[in-house]
Amino acid sequence: LAWIDHWNMKFESEILYSNVGISFWGGICPITGTIIDHTHSLYGECIADKILCIPSGRGSCTGSQVMLELLLNGKGPRAIILRDADSILCTGAIVAEEFFKDECPSLPIICAVKDQFSKLEEYSSLCIQKENMNGQEESQVIISSSDNRYTYSTQNLMELSDTLEIDPENEDLENQSEATRMAFQTVKRVAAISNATKLLPITCAHIDAVTFIGRGGLRFAQMLAELGGKVSVPTTLNSQSVDRRRWEELGVDASLAKNANAVGDAYLKLGAEMSFTCAPYLLPTKPSFQDNIMWGESNAVVYANSVLGARTEKYADYFDICAAIIGKVPNIGVHLESNRQPKIVIDATPFVQQHILPYTGNAADSSIDAFFPVMGWLCGNLSDGHIPLILGFDGIDVTEDNLKAFCAAYGTTGTAPLFHMAYVTPEAKSDTNVVQMRDNCRGNCVEVKMDDVRDAYISLDSGNIGNDSEEIDLVALGNPHLSITELKLLSERIKLDGRPKKSSVEVIATLSRKVLEKGKEFGYTNELEKFGVKFINDTCWCMLLSPPIIPEDLNARILTNSGKYAHYGPALTNRSVRFGSFNDCIEGAKTGRMKAGKTALPVWIRSFAARAFTLVAK
């Protein structure tokens, strides 16, 4: 704690620079501060006591939880310099100051404009100094290089003035329980980062912060409950870290189960519903078109905005419960109609017409479902922080499950909480809207090429890189949680040829309690359990990080059809992760194998010669 007050003086530190954002959840170890995202240019570096320079965070809303744990563990950066203001990273630091001010160092989070940010790549260290300006409430931050060739003055996002207009309803929040007051203070500080002037009432909330990352998150939730906090709108809970009912049967460590259930208990005490799902859009209480809501969990946020047409920012863990308590969110981002317009066109039309449509006829022998998470992951990267308008999908029969897979993968790489898919998603259904959206992009267009899609697939199928073995040990399904239609399809597909599951392969699916109950009612789960599928509730694959659910052997290979899990899984589990289609997963369950090398590529991204041979063979 020797440097808690370092922010009152000048300091110099080594910098870590990247022009690619990073998801703190699944990208940085909260215990060591090491960057564990194997796809990132800073992989293996440690951020502790360094000045981290990245364009922004990306991916998971849980980044704020990791930030809090890093600070409590003494492994946080000395400062963060961003190109774009990032409320998720700031929320973790704000909660550290508001709830743990005697235990955490103050963390300067500084925003540099684009041309100034790019210049930072030239330097190995920087000096940061706080300068109080006479007559101004907010101090300035001066960033400089040791040779003084670089000097830039800006604001610390952690020391902004309140931007909300005076409102009697808001003032009343200050006079309620201590939990409400602290929640309101946190919301106000996050609102200031986006210069919000008003708060909007919300119809519902979905809490992502129910995951157990470390003791800080548990203490935060328990503190709010002990101080009399209660949610003021209908509130659902995201997946927690264990199956609350069957953790012992599944062999989960008792200490982890105790802490994980304690987090869940604290949020239930705060008035949330017993839901525990990462796919709240599958619940009967899903929001309606144009509802202002507060949802955490990146895939759910993207789905709510894009597919349902509801309105929510990608809200940080901890902010989520604070907003649920006061029942309001700032009037920022995609809550406002003007901010829901796309700024970039991603045109997949030629690729879809040439490489996808010829292979959409035979559903039982199709790998086309894998196209959607691959394209979601790719579009998140290509959008460069903007809301994209995606062209070319209107010629495909796009299902809700396809969109679920697309949204989850898009949420891992994309910064914007919304995309529009021409003639598919509700705000881009008409010719008039699509033309207006294209005009709004002002010629900013990227065409999807074969190499783009192939590279995206190879990145997700990272366990195939440098691998000559086809063996797999675990088939992981349900990230996000399985829908009832996916459960039905799975039960139908495993019966097609009557082959049993290979005894050496585990097949595990995560899903909500409500979908499991429906599956039992329709007879799907009975068929699947006979085959050997194990079902887990209340948690999902991004929280199942260790044995016995994850194979003990460090050389084990996990096969999944989830772009989200293929992205985060290698860093979270330290195991090789293979990516494939729904049919690949079923075949892997029966044979214990997944094609390796170039033959693992689906036919729609192979070379022309390979595709021609396949078509002739058929």
Short mmCIF file of C-alpha atoms in Angstrom, two decimals, residues 168-427:
data_model
loop_
_atom_site.label_atom_id
_atom_site.label_comp_id
_atom_site.label_asym_id
_atom_site.label_seq_id
_atom_site.Cartn_x
_atom_site.Cartn_y
_atom_site.Cartn_z
CA PRO A 168 -35.47 16.20 -7.33
CA GLU A 169 -35.91 12.46 -7.96
CA ASN A 170 -32.16 11.97 -8.05
CA GLU A 171 -31.65 14.05 -4.92
CA ASP A 172 -34.09 11.75 -3.13
CA LEU A 173 -31.75 8.82 -3.85
CA GLU A 174 -29.14 10.48 -1.65
CA ASN A 175 -31.54 10.26 1.33
CA GLN A 176 -32.39 6.55 1.11
CA SER A 177 -30.35 3.60 2.41
CA GLU A 178 -26.56 3.80 2.52
CA ALA A 179 -26.48 1.14 -0.22
CA THR A 180 -28.69 3.32 -2.45
CA ARG A 181 -26.52 6.36 -1.79
CA MET A 182 -23.31 4.48 -2.68
CA ALA A 183 -24.96 2.94 -5.74
CA PHE A 184 -26.08 6.38 -6.91
CA GLN A 185 -22.61 7.81 -6.35
CA THR A 186 -21.11 5.05 -8.51
CA VAL A 187 -23.68 5.63 -11.27
CA LYS A 188 -22.99 9.39 -11.19
CA ARG A 189 -19.25 8.88 -11.61
CA VAL A 190 -19.71 6.47 -14.51
CA ALA A 191 -22.22 8.87 -16.08
CA ALA A 192 -19.63 11.65 -16.00
CA ILE A 193 -17.26 9.60 -18.20
CA SER A 194 -19.81 9.86 -21.03
CA ASN A 195 -20.83 13.41 -20.08
CA ALA A 196 -24.40 12.24 -19.39
CA THR A 197 -26.81 14.94 -18.23
CA LYS A 198 -29.86 12.85 -17.31
CA LEU A 199 -30.82 9.44 -15.98
CA LEU A 200 -33.39 7.27 -17.77
CA PRO A 201 -35.78 4.88 -15.98
CA ILE A 202 -35.30 1.22 -16.95
CA THR A 203 -37.83 -1.61 -17.21
CA CYS A 204 -35.52 -4.45 -16.13
CA ALA A 205 -31.95 -5.40 -15.28
CA HIS A 206 -29.65 -8.40 -15.80
CA ILE A 207 -26.71 -8.70 -13.41
CA ASP A 208 -23.43 -10.03 -14.79
CA ALA A 209 -21.40 -9.48 -11.60
CA VAL A 210 -22.66 -12.69 -9.98
CA THR A 211 -19.51 -14.55 -11.07
CA PHE A 212 -16.94 -15.23 -8.33
CA ILE A 213 -13.67 -13.74 -9.56
CA GLY A 214 -12.17 -13.08 -6.15
CA ARG A 215 -12.88 -11.89 -2.63
CA GLY A 216 -13.39 -8.28 -3.73
CA GLY A 217 -16.51 -9.02 -5.75
CA LEU A 218 -17.98 -11.12 -2.96
CA ARG A 219 -17.35 -8.42 -0.36
CA PHE A 220 -18.87 -5.79 -2.66
CA ALA A 221 -22.16 -7.71 -3.06
CA GLN A 222 -22.36 -8.57 0.63
CA MET A 223 -21.68 -4.96 1.57
CA LEU A 224 -24.59 -3.72 -0.56
CA ALA A 225 -26.90 -6.32 0.99
CA GLU A 226 -25.78 -5.54 4.54
CA LEU A 227 -26.34 -1.81 3.92
CA GLY A 228 -29.98 -2.42 3.01
CA GLY A 229 -29.75 -2.48 -0.77
CA LYS A 230 -32.73 -3.73 -2.82
CA VAL A 231 -33.29 -3.77 -6.58
CA SER A 232 -36.09 -1.47 -7.74
CA VAL A 233 -36.87 -3.17 -11.09
CA PRO A 234 -37.32 -6.84 -12.15
CA THR A 235 -33.78 -8.22 -12.11
CA THR A 236 -32.36 -11.49 -13.45
CA LEU A 237 -28.97 -13.00 -12.68
CA ASN A 238 -26.28 -14.16 -15.05
CA SER A 239 -24.49 -17.50 -14.74
CA GLN A 240 -22.58 -17.84 -11.49
CA SER A 241 -19.44 -19.94 -11.00
CA VAL A 242 -20.96 -23.31 -9.96
CA ASP A 243 -24.12 -25.38 -10.28
CA ARG A 244 -25.82 -24.33 -7.04
CA ARG A 245 -27.60 -27.67 -6.54
CA ARG A 246 -25.15 -30.22 -7.90
CA TRP A 247 -21.67 -28.79 -7.27
CA GLU A 248 -20.73 -31.58 -4.87
CA GLU A 249 -21.96 -34.31 -7.23
CA LEU A 250 -19.92 -32.71 -10.02
CA GLY A 251 -16.77 -32.77 -7.88
CA VAL A 252 -16.37 -29.00 -7.57
CA ASP A 253 -13.95 -27.75 -4.91
CA ALA A 254 -15.85 -27.00 -1.71
CA SER A 255 -14.09 -23.66 -1.15
CA LEU A 256 -14.98 -22.42 -4.64
CA ALA A 257 -18.58 -23.62 -4.24
CA LYS A 258 -18.89 -21.84 -0.90
CA ASN A 259 -17.64 -18.52 -2.28
CA ALA A 260 -19.57 -18.81 -5.55
CA ASN A 261 -22.85 -19.58 -3.80
CA ALA A 262 -22.20 -16.78 -1.32
CA VAL A 263 -22.02 -14.31 -4.23
CA GLY A 264 -25.28 -15.68 -5.63
CA ASP A 265 -26.90 -15.54 -2.19
CA ALA A 266 -25.93 -11.88 -1.78
CA TYR A 267 -27.60 -10.94 -5.08
CA LEU A 268 -30.70 -12.96 -4.23
CA LYS A 269 -30.82 -11.07 -0.93
CA LEU A 270 -30.71 -7.85 -2.95
CA GLY A 271 -33.98 -8.96 -4.58
CA ALA A 272 -32.87 -10.56 -7.86
CA GLU A 273 -34.73 -13.53 -9.38
CA MET A 274 -33.41 -17.11 -9.23
CA SER A 275 -32.47 -17.25 -12.94
CA PHE A 276 -28.68 -17.77 -13.27
CA THR A 277 -28.43 -17.79 -17.06
CA CYS A 278 -26.16 -16.08 -19.60
CA ALA A 279 -29.05 -16.09 -22.10
CA PRO A 280 -31.77 -13.99 -20.43
CA TYR A 281 -33.31 -13.38 -23.85
CA LEU A 282 -34.53 -17.01 -23.71
CA LEU A 283 -36.60 -16.28 -20.59
CA PRO A 284 -40.31 -15.42 -20.93
CA THR A 285 -39.56 -12.03 -19.30
CA LYS A 286 -37.31 -10.80 -22.13
CA PRO A 287 -37.65 -7.07 -22.90
CA SER A 288 -39.61 -5.56 -25.77
CA PHE A 289 -38.60 -3.41 -28.72
CA GLN A 290 -37.28 0.03 -27.68
CA ASP A 291 -37.39 -0.76 -23.93
CA ASN A 292 -34.62 1.00 -22.00
CA ILE A 293 -32.97 -1.73 -19.94
CA MET A 294 -29.76 -2.35 -18.00
CA TRP A 295 -28.14 -5.62 -19.02
CA GLY A 296 -24.68 -6.91 -18.26
CA GLU A 297 -23.07 -9.95 -20.01
CA SER A 298 -21.66 -9.08 -23.41
CA ASN A 299 -23.55 -11.62 -25.51
CA ALA A 300 -26.86 -10.68 -23.89
CA VAL A 301 -26.22 -6.97 -24.43
CA VAL A 302 -25.48 -7.47 -28.11
CA TYR A 303 -28.53 -9.73 -28.55
CA ALA A 304 -30.87 -7.35 -26.70
CA ASN A 305 -29.83 -4.35 -28.81
CA SER A 306 -29.45 -6.05 -32.16
CA VAL A 307 -32.04 -8.84 -32.22
CA LEU A 308 -34.71 -7.60 -29.79
CA GLY A 309 -34.29 -3.89 -30.51
CA ALA A 310 -34.20 -3.06 -26.79
CA ARG A 311 -31.74 -0.41 -25.60
CA THR A 312 -28.80 -1.03 -23.29
CA GLU A 313 -25.17 -0.10 -23.19
CA LYS A 314 -22.59 -2.81 -22.52
CA TYR A 315 -22.68 -2.08 -18.81
CA ALA A 316 -19.89 -3.06 -16.51
CA ASP A 317 -20.16 -5.57 -13.69
CA TYR A 318 -20.85 -3.68 -10.42
CA PHE A 319 -22.44 -0.81 -12.33
CA ASP A 320 -25.20 -3.29 -13.18
CA ILE A 321 -26.39 -3.85 -9.61
CA CYS A 322 -25.96 -0.16 -8.77
CA ALA A 323 -28.28 0.76 -11.66
CA ALA A 324 -30.75 -1.98 -10.67
CA ILE A 325 -30.91 -0.54 -7.16
CA ILE A 326 -31.67 3.02 -8.29
CA GLY A 327 -33.71 1.85 -11.34
CA LYS A 328 -31.97 4.24 -13.73
CA VAL A 329 -29.13 4.50 -16.24
CA PRO A 330 -27.41 7.49 -17.90
CA ASN A 331 -28.88 8.86 -21.15
CA ILE A 332 -25.87 7.80 -23.17
CA GLY A 333 -24.80 5.61 -26.05
CA VAL A 334 -27.32 3.37 -27.77
CA HIS A 335 -30.13 4.45 -25.43
CA LEU A 336 -30.30 7.46 -27.75
CA GLU A 337 -31.69 7.02 -31.28
CA SER A 338 -28.95 9.15 -32.82
CA ASN A 339 -26.27 6.83 -31.45
CA ARG A 340 -27.81 3.66 -32.89
CA GLN A 341 -26.81 4.48 -36.46
CA PRO A 342 -23.99 2.45 -38.06
CA LYS A 343 -20.69 4.05 -39.03
CA ILE A 344 -19.26 1.22 -41.12
CA VAL A 345 -20.65 -1.22 -43.71
CA ILE A 346 -19.35 -4.80 -43.59
CA ASP A 347 -20.32 -6.35 -46.91
CA ALA A 348 -20.40 -10.15 -46.87
CA THR A 349 -22.66 -10.39 -49.94
CA PRO A 350 -20.11 -11.74 -52.48
CA PHE A 351 -18.67 -14.21 -49.97
CA VAL A 352 -22.09 -15.53 -48.94
CA GLN A 353 -23.24 -15.89 -52.54
CA GLN A 354 -20.09 -17.70 -53.69
CA HIS A 355 -19.16 -19.78 -50.66
CA ILE A 356 -22.17 -20.20 -48.35
CA LEU A 357 -25.35 -20.49 -50.41
CA PRO A 358 -24.09 -23.55 -52.37
CA TYR A 359 -23.79 -25.49 -49.09
CA THR A 360 -27.03 -24.60 -47.33
CA GLY A 361 -29.17 -27.42 -48.76
CA ASN A 362 -28.29 -30.45 -46.64
CA ALA A 363 -28.99 -29.52 -43.00
CA ALA A 364 -28.14 -32.97 -41.60
CA ASP A 365 -24.66 -32.85 -43.18
CA SER A 366 -23.99 -29.15 -42.82
CA SER A 367 -21.29 -27.11 -41.16
CA ILE A 368 -22.98 -23.82 -42.06
CA ASP A 369 -24.00 -23.16 -38.44
CA ALA A 370 -20.27 -22.60 -37.71
CA PHE A 371 -20.33 -19.72 -40.21
CA PHE A 372 -22.31 -17.54 -37.78
CA PRO A 373 -19.90 -17.50 -34.81
CA VAL A 374 -16.97 -17.15 -37.24
CA MET A 375 -18.63 -14.14 -38.88
CA GLY A 376 -19.61 -12.67 -35.51
CA TRP A 377 -15.99 -12.85 -34.34
CA LEU A 378 -14.76 -11.40 -37.63
CA CYS A 379 -17.33 -8.56 -37.76
CA GLY A 380 -16.39 -7.54 -34.22
CA ASN A 381 -12.79 -7.15 -35.39
CA LEU A 382 -13.63 -5.43 -38.67
CA SER A 383 -15.99 -2.89 -37.09
CA ASP A 384 -13.10 -1.04 -35.39
CA GLY A 385 -15.20 0.14 -32.47
CA HIS A 386 -18.11 1.31 -34.64
CA ILE A 387 -21.66 -0.02 -34.97
CA PRO A 388 -21.65 -1.97 -38.25
CA LEU A 389 -24.30 -2.53 -40.90
CA ILE A 390 -23.72 -6.09 -42.11
CA LEU A 391 -24.83 -7.01 -45.63
CA GLY A 392 -25.35 -10.37 -47.29
CA PHE A 393 -27.23 -12.43 -44.70
CA ASP A 394 -30.70 -11.85 -46.11
CA GLY A 395 -30.23 -14.69 -48.58
CA ILE A 396 -29.72 -17.22 -45.76
CA ASP A 397 -32.35 -18.72 -43.48
CA VAL A 398 -31.05 -17.07 -40.28
CA THR A 399 -32.47 -18.61 -37.11
CA GLU A 400 -32.57 -17.19 -33.59
CA ASP A 401 -29.93 -19.76 -32.60
CA ASN A 402 -27.71 -18.54 -35.45
CA LEU A 403 -28.11 -14.99 -34.16
CA LYS A 404 -27.36 -16.12 -30.61
CA ALA A 405 -24.08 -17.67 -31.79
CA PHE A 406 -23.23 -14.59 -33.89
CA CYS A 407 -23.91 -12.18 -31.01
CA ALA A 408 -21.80 -14.14 -28.53
CA ALA A 409 -18.78 -14.22 -30.84
CA TYR A 410 -19.24 -10.59 -31.91
CA GLY A 411 -19.25 -9.62 -28.23
CA THR A 412 -15.75 -11.06 -27.71
CA THR A 413 -14.04 -8.85 -30.30
CA GLY A 414 -16.42 -5.95 -30.87
CA THR A 415 -16.51 -2.79 -28.77
CA ALA A 416 -19.91 -1.51 -29.93
CA PRO A 417 -22.90 -3.13 -28.15
CA LEU A 418 -24.98 -3.26 -31.33
CA PHE A 419 -24.89 -4.36 -34.95
CA HIS A 420 -27.49 -4.14 -37.71
CA MET A 421 -27.91 -7.04 -40.14
CA ALA A 422 -29.66 -5.84 -43.29
CA TYR A 423 -33.17 -7.30 -43.68
CA VAL A 424 -32.66 -9.54 -40.63
CA THR A 425 -32.55 -7.46 -37.43
CA PRO A 426 -35.54 -5.26 -36.54
CA GLU A 427 -34.07 -1.79 -37.11
#
